[in-house]
Short mmCIF file of C-alpha atoms in Angstrom, two decimals:
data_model
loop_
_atom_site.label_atom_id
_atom_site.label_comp_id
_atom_site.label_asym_id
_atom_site.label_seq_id
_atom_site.Cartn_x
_atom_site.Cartn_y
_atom_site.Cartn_z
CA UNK A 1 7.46 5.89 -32.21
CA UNK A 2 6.33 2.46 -33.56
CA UNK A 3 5.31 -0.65 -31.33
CA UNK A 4 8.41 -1.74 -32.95
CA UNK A 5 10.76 1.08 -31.82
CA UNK A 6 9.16 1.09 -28.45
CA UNK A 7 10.12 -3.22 -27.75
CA UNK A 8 13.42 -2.77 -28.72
CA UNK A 9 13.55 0.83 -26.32
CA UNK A 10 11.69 -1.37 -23.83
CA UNK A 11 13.75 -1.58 -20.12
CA UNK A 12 11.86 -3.90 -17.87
CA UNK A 13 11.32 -2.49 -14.50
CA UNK A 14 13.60 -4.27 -11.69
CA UNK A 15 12.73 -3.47 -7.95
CA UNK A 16 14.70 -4.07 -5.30
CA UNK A 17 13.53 -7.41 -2.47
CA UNK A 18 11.61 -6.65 0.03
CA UNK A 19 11.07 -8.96 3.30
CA UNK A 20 7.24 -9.98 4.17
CA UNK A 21 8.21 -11.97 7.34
CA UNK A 22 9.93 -14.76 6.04
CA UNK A 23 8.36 -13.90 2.51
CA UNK A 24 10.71 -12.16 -0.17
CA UNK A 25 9.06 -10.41 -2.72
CA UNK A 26 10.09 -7.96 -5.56
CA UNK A 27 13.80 -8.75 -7.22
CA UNK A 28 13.92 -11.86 -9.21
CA UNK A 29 11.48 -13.50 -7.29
CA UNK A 30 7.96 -14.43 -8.38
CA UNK A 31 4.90 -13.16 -8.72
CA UNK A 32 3.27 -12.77 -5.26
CA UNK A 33 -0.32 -13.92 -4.72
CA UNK A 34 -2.76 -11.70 -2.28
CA UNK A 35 -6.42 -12.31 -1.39
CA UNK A 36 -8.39 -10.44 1.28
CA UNK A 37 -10.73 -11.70 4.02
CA UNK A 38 -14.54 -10.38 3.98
CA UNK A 39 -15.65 -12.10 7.03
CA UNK A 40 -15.52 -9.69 10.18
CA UNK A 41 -12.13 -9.33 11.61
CA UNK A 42 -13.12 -9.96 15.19
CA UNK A 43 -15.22 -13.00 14.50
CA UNK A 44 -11.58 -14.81 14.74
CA UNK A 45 -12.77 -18.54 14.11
CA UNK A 46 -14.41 -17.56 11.09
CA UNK A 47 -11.68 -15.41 10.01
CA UNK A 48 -9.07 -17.89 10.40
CA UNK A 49 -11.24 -20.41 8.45
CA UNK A 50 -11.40 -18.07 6.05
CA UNK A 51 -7.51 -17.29 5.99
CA UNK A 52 -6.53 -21.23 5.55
CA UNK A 53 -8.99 -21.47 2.99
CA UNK A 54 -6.88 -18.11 1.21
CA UNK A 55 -4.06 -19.80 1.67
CA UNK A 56 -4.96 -23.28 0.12
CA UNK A 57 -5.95 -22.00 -2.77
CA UNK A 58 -2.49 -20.36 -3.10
CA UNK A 59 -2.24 -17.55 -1.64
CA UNK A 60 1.20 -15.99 -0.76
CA UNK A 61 -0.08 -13.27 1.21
CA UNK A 62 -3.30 -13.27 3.47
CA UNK A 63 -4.97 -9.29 3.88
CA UNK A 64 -7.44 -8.35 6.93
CA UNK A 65 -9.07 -5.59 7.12
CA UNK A 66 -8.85 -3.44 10.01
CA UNK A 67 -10.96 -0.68 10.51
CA UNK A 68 -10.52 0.22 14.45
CA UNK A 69 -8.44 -0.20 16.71
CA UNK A 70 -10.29 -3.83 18.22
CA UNK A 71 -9.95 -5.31 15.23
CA UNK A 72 -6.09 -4.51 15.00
CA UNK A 73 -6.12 -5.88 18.48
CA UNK A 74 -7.34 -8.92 17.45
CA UNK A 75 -5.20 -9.60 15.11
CA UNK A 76 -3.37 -11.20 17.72
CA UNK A 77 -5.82 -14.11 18.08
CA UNK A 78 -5.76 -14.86 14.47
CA UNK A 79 -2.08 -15.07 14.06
CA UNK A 80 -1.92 -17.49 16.96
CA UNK A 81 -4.67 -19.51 16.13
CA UNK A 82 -3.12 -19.67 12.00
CA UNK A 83 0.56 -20.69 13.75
CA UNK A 84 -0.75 -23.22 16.14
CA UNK A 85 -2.04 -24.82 12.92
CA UNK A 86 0.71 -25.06 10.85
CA UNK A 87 -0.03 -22.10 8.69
CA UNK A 88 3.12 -19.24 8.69
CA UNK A 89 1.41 -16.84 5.68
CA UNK A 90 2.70 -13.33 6.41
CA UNK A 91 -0.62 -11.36 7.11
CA UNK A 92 -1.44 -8.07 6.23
CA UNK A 93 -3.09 -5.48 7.75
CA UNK A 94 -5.57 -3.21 6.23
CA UNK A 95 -5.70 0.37 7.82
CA UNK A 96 -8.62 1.92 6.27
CA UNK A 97 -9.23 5.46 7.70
CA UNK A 98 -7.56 6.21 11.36
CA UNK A 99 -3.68 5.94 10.34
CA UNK A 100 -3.08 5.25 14.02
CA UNK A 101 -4.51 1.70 14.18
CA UNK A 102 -1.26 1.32 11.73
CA UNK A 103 0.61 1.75 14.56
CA UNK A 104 -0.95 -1.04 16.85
CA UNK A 105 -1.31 -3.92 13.91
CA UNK A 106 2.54 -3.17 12.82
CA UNK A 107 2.93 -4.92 16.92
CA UNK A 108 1.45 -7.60 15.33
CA UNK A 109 1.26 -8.87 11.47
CA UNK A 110 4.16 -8.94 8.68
CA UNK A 111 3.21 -5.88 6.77
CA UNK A 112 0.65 -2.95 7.18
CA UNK A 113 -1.33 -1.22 4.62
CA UNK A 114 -1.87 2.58 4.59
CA UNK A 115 -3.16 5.01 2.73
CA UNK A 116 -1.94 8.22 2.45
CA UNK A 117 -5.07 10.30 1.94
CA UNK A 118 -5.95 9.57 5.98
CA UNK A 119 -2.86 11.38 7.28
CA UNK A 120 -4.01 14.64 6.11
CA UNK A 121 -4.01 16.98 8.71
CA UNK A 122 -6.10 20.26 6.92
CA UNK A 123 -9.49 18.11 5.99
CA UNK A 124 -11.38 21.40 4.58
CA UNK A 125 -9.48 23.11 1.84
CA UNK A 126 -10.51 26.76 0.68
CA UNK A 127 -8.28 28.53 -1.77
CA UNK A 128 -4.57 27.31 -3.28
CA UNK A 129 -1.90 26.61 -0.42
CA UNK A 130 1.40 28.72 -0.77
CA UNK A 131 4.93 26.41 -1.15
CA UNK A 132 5.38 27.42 2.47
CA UNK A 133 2.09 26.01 3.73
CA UNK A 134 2.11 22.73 1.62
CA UNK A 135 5.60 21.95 3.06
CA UNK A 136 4.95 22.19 6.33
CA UNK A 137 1.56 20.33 5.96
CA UNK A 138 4.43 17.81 4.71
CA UNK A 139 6.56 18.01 7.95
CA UNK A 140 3.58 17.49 10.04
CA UNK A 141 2.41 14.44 7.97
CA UNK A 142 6.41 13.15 8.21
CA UNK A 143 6.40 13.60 11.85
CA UNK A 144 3.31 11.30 12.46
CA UNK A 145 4.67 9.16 9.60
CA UNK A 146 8.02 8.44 11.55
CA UNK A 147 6.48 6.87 14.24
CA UNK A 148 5.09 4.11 11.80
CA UNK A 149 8.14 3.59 10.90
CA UNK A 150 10.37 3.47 14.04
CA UNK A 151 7.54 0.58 14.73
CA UNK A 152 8.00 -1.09 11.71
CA UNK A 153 11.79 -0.98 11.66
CA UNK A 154 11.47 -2.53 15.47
CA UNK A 155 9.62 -5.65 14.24
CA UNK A 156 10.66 -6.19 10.62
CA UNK A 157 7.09 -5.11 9.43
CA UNK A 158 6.90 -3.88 5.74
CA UNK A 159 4.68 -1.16 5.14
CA UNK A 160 2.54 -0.79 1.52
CA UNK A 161 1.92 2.68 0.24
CA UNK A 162 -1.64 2.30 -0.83
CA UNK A 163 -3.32 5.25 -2.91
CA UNK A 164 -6.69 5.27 -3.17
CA UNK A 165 -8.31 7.37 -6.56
CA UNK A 166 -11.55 7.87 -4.58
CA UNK A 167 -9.72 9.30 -1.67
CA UNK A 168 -6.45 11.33 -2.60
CA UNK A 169 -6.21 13.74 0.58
CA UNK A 170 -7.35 17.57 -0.14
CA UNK A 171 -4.13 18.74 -0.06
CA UNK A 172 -3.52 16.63 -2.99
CA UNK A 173 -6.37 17.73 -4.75
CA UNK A 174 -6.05 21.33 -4.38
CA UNK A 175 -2.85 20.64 -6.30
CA UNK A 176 -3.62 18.09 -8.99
CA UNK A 177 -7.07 16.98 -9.00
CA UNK A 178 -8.09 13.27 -9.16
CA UNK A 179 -5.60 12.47 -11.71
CA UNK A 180 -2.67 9.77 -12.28
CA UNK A 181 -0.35 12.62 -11.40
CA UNK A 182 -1.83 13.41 -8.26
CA UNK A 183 -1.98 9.65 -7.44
CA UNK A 184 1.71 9.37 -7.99
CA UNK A 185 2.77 12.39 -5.76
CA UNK A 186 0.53 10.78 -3.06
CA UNK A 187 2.55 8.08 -3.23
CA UNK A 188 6.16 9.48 -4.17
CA UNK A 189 5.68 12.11 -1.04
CA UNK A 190 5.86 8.72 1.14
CA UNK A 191 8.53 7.13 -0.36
CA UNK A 192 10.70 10.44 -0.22
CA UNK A 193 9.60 10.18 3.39
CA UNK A 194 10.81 5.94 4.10
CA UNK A 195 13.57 6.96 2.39
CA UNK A 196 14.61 9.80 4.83
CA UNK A 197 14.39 7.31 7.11
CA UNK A 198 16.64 4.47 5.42
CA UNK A 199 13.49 2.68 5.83
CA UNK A 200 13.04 0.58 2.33
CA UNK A 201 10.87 -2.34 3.53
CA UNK A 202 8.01 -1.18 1.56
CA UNK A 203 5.63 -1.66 -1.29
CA UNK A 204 3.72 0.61 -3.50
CA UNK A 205 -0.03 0.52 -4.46
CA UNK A 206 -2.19 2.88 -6.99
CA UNK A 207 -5.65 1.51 -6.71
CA UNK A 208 -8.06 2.71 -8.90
CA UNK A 209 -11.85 1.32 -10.53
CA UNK A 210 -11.38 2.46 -13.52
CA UNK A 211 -8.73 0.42 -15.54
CA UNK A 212 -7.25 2.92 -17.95
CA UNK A 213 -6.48 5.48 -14.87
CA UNK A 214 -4.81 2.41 -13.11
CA UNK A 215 -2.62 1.68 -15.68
CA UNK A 216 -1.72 5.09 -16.40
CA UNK A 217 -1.06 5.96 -12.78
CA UNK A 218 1.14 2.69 -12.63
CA UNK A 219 3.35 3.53 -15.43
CA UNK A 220 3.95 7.14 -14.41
CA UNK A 221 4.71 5.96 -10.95
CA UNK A 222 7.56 3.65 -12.41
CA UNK A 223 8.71 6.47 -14.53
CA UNK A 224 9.14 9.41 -11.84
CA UNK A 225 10.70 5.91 -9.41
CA UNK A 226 13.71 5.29 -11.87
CA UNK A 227 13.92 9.43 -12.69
CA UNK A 228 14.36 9.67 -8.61
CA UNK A 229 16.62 6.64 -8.27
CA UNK A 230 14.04 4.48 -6.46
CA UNK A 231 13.08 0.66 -7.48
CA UNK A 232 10.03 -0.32 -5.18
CA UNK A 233 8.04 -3.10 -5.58
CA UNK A 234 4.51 -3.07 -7.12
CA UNK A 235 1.34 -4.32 -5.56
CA UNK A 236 -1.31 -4.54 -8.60
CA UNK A 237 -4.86 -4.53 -8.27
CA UNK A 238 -7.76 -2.82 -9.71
CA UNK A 239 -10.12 -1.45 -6.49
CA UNK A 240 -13.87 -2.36 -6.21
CA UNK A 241 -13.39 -4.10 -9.56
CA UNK A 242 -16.67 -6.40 -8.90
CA UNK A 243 -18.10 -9.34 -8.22
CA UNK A 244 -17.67 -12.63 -10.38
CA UNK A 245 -17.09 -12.09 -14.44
CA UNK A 246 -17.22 -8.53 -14.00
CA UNK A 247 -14.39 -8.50 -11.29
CA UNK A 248 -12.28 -11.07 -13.16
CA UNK A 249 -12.24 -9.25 -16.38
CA UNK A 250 -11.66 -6.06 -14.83
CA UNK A 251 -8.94 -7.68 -12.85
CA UNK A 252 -7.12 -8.87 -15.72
CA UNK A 253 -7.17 -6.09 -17.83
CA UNK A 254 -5.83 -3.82 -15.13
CA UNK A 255 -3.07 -6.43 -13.40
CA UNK A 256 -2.48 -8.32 -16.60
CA UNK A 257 -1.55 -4.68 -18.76
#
């Protein structure tokens, strides 16, 4: 097929809205802006210096990390202290290892960030697994799963699906290797899950530090969405792309393709 052929074959991708507290993102709306904190989450005066400063420079979207379960606690403080000054930026948290923390900052913020390699539940692999013993690794991972959920349906919090390259679980891996294909099935495997739930408040992430396997992993996941009759939004960025002209470049190639 020619680059001509494939513009006029070309379908552009529609997703569906989803609701960020007050925040609509996805549909016809526009292009969402997210930065992330680096100052530590339970200094909260620096943090929430940090956050307005985010947000004056036009951010639509404010992300903390949250690596235990004190920092999810404190979450808390921040929002407060953000509100009481005027500033109503849906914040995000996070999650970066114990999917339980998930749980506690979904109490708190607009939208929580998981990933689904930490919900593994068989951490050392040896051998293939039967189509019996990867589905019920499945119904274990959907059990602990739900109860994200039933929080996040409580309090309106969105959830983002957020694959990792560098740390697919080893289920995954037994099956597809570090590839786009396993990233996608990471991710699809949780959507199939929301959407068991009627739970559609969500957003989907394929990070990745190397550009081309971003992009690839992007376009398959929109692919295999619209083959399965799902229309999720996209959150695009390229993972540990760098500091300064490094990052920027890398940032644009990967976001801006």
């Amino acid at each position: 097929m020619s680059a001509g052929d494939h513009a006029r074959n070309f379908i552009p991708y529609r997703s569906r809205e989803v609701h960020i507290g007050e925040l609509i993102l996805g549909g016809t709306q526009p292009i969402r802006l997210q930065s992330m904190t680096n100052t530590p989450t339970l200094d909260t005066e620096s943090t929430v210096a940090q956050c307005i400063r985010i947000i004056e420079a036009g951010a639509d979207l404010v992300r903390i990390t949250t690596p235990t379960s004190q920092e999810a606690e404190n979450l808390k403080n921040i929002k407060v202290a953000l509100r009481q000054k005027g500033y109503h930026t849906p914040l995000v948290a996070d999650v970066h290892f114990n999917p339980d923390i998930a749980e506690i900052a979904a109490e708190i913020v607009e939208k929580v960030r998981i990933n689904p390699g930490n919900y593994a539940t068989r951490r050392n692999l040896i051998g293939d697994l039967t189509e019996n013993e990867y589905r019920e690794e499945l119904e274990k991972i959907h059990g602990k799963f739900r109860r994200l959920i039933d929080i996040c349906r409580r309090n309106g919090t969105a959830i983002r699906i957020g694959v990792n390259h560098g740390s697919l679980s080893p289920r995954i891996m037994n099956r597809y290797g570090d590839t786009p294909a396993g990233m996608v099935e990471s991710a699809m495997e949780f959507v199939r899950m929301c959407s068991a739930e009627n739970f559609h408040n969500i957003v989907i992430s394929l990070k990745a530090s190397n550009t081309r396997i971003m992009v690839q992993a992007y376009r398959l996941l929109v692919q295999t969405m619209l083959n399965e009759g799902y229309n999720y939004p996209l959150h695009l960025g390229v993972t540990e792309a760098g500091d300064g002209i490094d990052g920027r470049i890398r940032s644009a190639v990967g976001i801006a393709t």
